[in-house]
Coordinates of C-alpha atoms and ligand atoms in Angstrom, one line a residue:
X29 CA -26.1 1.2 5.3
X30 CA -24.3 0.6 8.2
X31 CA -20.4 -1.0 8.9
X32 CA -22.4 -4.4 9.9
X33 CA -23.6 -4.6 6.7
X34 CA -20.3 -3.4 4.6
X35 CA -18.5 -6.4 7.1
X36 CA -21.3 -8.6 5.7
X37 CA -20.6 -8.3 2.4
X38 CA -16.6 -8.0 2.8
X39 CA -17.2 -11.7 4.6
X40 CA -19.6 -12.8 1.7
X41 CA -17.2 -12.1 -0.6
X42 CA -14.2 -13.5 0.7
X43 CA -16.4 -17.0 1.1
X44 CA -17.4 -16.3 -2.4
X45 CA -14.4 -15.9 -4.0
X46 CA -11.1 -15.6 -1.9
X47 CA -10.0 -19.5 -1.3
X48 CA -8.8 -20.1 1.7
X49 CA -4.9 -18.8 1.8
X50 CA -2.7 -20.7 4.7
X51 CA 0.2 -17.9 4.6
X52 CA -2.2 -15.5 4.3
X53 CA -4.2 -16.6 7.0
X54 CA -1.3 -17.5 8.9
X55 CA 0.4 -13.8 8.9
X56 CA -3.0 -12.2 10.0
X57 CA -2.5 -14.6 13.2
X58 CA 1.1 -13.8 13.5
X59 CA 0.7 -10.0 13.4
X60 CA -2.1 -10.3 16.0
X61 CA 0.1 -12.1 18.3
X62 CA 2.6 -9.8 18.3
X63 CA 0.6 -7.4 18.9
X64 CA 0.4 -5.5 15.6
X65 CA -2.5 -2.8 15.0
X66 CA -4.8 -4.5 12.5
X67 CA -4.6 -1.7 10.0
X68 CA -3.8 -4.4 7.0
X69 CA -5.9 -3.8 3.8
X70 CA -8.4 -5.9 3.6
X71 CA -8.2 -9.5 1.5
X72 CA -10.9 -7.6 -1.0
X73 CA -8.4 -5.2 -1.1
X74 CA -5.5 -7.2 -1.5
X75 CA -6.7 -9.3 -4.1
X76 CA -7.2 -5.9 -6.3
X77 CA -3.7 -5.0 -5.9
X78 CA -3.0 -8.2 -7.2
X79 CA -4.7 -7.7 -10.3
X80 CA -3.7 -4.4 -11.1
X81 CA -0.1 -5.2 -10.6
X82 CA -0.6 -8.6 -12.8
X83 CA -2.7 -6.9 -15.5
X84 CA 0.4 -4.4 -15.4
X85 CA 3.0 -7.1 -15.5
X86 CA 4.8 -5.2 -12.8
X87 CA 8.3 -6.8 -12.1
X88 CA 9.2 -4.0 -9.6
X89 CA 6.9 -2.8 -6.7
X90 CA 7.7 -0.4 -4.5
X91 CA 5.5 -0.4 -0.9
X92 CA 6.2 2.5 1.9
X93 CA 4.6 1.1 5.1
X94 CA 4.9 -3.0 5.4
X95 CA 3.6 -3.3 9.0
X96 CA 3.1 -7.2 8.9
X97 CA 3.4 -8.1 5.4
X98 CA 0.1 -9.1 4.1
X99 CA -0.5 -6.3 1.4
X100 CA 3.4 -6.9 0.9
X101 CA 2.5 -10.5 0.5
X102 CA -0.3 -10.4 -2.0
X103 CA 1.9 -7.8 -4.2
X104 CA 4.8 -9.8 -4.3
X105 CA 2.4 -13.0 -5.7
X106 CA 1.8 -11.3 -8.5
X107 CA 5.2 -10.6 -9.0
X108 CA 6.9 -13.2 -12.7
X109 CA 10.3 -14.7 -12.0
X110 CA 12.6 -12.8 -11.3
X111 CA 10.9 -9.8 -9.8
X112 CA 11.4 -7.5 -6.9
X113 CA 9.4 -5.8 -4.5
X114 CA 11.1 -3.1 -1.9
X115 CA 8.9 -2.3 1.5
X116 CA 10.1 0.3 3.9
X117 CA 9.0 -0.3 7.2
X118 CA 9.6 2.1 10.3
X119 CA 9.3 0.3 13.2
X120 CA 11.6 -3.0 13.8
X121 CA 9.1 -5.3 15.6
X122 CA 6.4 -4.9 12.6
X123 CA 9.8 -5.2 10.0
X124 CA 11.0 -9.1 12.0
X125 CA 6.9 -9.7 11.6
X126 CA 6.6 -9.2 8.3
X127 CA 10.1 -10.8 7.7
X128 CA 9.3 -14.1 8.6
X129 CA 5.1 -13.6 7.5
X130 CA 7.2 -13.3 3.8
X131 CA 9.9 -15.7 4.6
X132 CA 6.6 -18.4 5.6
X133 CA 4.9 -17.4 2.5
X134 CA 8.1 -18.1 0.1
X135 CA 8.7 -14.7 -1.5
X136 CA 12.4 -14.0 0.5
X137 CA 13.9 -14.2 -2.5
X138 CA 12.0 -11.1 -4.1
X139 CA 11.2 -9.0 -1.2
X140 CA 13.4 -6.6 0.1
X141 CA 12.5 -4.9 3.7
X142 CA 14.3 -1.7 4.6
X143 CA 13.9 -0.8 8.0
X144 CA 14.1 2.9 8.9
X145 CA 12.2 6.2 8.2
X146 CA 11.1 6.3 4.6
X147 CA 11.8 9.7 4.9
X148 CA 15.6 8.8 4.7
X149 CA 15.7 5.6 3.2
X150 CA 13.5 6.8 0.0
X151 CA 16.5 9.2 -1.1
X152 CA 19.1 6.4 -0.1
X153 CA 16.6 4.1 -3.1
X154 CA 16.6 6.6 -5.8
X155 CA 20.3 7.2 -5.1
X156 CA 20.8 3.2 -5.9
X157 CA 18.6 4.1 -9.3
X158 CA 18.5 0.6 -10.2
X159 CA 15.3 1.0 -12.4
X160 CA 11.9 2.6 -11.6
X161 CA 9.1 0.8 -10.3
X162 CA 6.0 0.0 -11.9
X163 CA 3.7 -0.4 -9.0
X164 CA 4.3 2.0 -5.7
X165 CA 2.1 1.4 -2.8
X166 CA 2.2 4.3 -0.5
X167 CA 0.8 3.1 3.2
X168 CA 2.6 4.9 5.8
X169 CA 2.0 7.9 7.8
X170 CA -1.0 10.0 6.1
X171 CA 0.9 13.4 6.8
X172 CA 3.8 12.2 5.0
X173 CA 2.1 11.4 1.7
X174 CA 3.4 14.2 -0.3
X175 CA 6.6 13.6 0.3
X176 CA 6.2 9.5 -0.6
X177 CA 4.5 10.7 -3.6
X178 CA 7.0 12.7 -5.1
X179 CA 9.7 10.2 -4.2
X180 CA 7.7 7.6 -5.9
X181 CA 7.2 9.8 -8.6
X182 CA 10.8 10.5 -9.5
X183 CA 11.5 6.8 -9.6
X184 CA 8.6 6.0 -11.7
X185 CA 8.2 5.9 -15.7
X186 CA 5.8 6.2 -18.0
X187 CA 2.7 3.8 -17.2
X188 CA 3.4 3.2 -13.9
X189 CA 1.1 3.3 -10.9
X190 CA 1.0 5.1 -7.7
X191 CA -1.3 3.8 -5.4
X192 CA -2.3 5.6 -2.1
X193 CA -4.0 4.0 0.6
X194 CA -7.0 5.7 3.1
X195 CA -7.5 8.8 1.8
X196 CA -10.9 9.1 2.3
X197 CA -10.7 9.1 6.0
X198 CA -14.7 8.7 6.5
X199 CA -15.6 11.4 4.5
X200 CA -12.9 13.4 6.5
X201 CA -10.9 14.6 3.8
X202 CA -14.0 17.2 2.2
X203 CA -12.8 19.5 5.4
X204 CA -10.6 22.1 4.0
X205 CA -10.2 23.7 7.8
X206 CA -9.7 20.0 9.0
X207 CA -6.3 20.4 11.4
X208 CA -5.8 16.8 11.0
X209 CA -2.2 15.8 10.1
X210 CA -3.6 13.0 7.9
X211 CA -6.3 15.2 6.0
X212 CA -3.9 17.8 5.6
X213 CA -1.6 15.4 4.0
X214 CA -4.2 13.7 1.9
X215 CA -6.0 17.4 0.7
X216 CA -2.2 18.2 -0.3
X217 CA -2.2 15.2 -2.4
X218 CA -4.6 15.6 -4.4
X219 CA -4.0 19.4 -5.2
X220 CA -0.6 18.2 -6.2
X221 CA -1.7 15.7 -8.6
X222 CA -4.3 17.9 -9.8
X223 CA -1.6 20.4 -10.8
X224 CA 0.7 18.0 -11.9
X225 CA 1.2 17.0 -15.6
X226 CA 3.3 14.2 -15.0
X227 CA 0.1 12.2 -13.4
X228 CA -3.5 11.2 -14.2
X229 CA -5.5 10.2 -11.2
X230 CA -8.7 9.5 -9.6
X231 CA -9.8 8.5 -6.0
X232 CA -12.2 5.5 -5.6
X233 CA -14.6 5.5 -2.1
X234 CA -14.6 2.1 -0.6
X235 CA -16.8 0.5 2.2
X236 CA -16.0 -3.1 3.7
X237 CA -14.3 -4.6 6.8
X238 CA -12.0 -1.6 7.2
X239 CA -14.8 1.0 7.7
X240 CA -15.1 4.1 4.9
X241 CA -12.2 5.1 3.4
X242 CA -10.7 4.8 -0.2
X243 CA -7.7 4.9 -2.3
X244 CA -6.0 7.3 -4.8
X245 CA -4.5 5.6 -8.1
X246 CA -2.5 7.4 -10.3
X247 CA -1.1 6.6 -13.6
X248 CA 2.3 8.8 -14.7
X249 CA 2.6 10.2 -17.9
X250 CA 5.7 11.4 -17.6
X251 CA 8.2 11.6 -14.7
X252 CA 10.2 14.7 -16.4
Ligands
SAH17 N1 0.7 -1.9 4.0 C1 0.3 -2.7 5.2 C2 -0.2 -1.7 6.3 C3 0.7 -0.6 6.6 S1 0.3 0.2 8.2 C4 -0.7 -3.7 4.8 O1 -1.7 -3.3 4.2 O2 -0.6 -4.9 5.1 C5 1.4 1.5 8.2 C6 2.8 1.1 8.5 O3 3.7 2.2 8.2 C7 3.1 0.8 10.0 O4 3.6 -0.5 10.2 C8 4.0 1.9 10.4 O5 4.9 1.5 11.4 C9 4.7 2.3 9.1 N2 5.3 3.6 9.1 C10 4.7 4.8 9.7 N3 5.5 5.8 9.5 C11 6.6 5.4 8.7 C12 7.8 6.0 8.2 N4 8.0 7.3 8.4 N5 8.6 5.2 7.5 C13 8.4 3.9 7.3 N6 7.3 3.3 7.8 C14 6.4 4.0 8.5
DHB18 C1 -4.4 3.3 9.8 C2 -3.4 3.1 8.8 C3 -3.7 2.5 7.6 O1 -2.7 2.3 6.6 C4 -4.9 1.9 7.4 O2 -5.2 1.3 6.2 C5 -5.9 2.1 8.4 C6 -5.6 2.7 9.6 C7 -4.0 4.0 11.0 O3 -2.9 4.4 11.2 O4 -4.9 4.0 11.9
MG19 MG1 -3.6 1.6 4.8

């Protein structure tokens, strides 16, 4: 097995069973144009966090990392009236991208982007503690994940979800000595959750268009 054939089958499956999507599409070419990374999860991907957060009923998302939009764009879908979804978003070209990716794509008027440093504009949001969050997406940089996670954490309640994308890394994340920033910060993850009453959690491996990697899900029991 080889990434040809994970591409394959990412592309067979989006044939199969992702209709063609004109806002969708249309972000993916916007973001390139300006230049963007193409680091977006995948429409596979996508699509799941769609389900999870309708089979949840989630009327608040939270999403740390927004780069263009498009994971922001499929969350916010799943979204019932009168919903919200905050994204934190570092850097100011990818923030005006994704502003107008969401503004093409209708959802204005339930997404929220905060430009700046999640590091300082999470505390500013649970300061506002106007309600917790069902979903949280956590996407940003890899070495600050613990820090997301206990922010997301504090302004989650029972039965949300805390979703963590790439921490698999290619297989990466089994090196305990790894010096990598982002392994570190993954490895530190999971020995928190694993020590953590307030959360039950597993990590699924996935293979497709974006290479190896995977993504944590965690349920909270308890936020207390
Ligand atoms: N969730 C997006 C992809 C996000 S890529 C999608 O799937 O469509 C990661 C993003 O996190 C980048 O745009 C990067 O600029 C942003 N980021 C990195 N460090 C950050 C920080 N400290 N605070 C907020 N955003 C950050
Ligand atoms: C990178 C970041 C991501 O969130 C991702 O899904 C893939 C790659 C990166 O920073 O390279
Ligand atoms: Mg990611």
């Amino acid at each position: 097995m080889n990434q040809e054939t994970w591409s394959a089958v990412d592309n067979y499956i989006i044939e199969t069973l992702l209709p063609p999507d004109e806002s969708l599409k249309r972000a993916i070419e916007a973001s390139d144009e300006a230049g963007l990374p193409p680091i977006q999860v995948s429409a596979p991907q996508g699509k799941l966090m769609w389900i999870l957060a309708r089979i949840h009923g989630a009327k608040r998302i939270l999403e740390i990392g927004t780069l263009g939009g498009y994971s922001t764009i499929w969350m916010a879908r799943a979204l019932p009236p009168g919903g919200r979804l905050v994204t934190m978003e570092i850097d100011p070209r990818h923030a005006d991208v994704a502003k107008s990716n969401i503004a093409r794509a209708g959802l204005a008027d339930r997404v929220e982007v905060l430009v700046g440093d999640a590091h300082e504009l999470l505390p500013e949001l649970e300061k506002r503690n106007d309600g917790p969050f069902d979903i949280s997406f956590i996407d940003a940089d890899k070495a600050s994940i613990p820090f997301y996670f206990e922010s997301a954490l504090r302004m989650s309640r029972p039965g949300s979800l805390i979703l963590v994308d790439n921490v698999v890394r290619d297989g990466a994340v089994i090196d305990a000595d790894s010096d990598d920033a982002s392994v570190k910060g993954v490895r530190k993850l999971n020995e928190m959750i694993a020590a953590d009453p307030r959360v039950t959690a597993t990590v699924l491996q996935t293979v497709g268009l974006k290479g190896y990697d995977g993504v944590a899900i965690a349920l909270v029991n308890s936020n207390s």
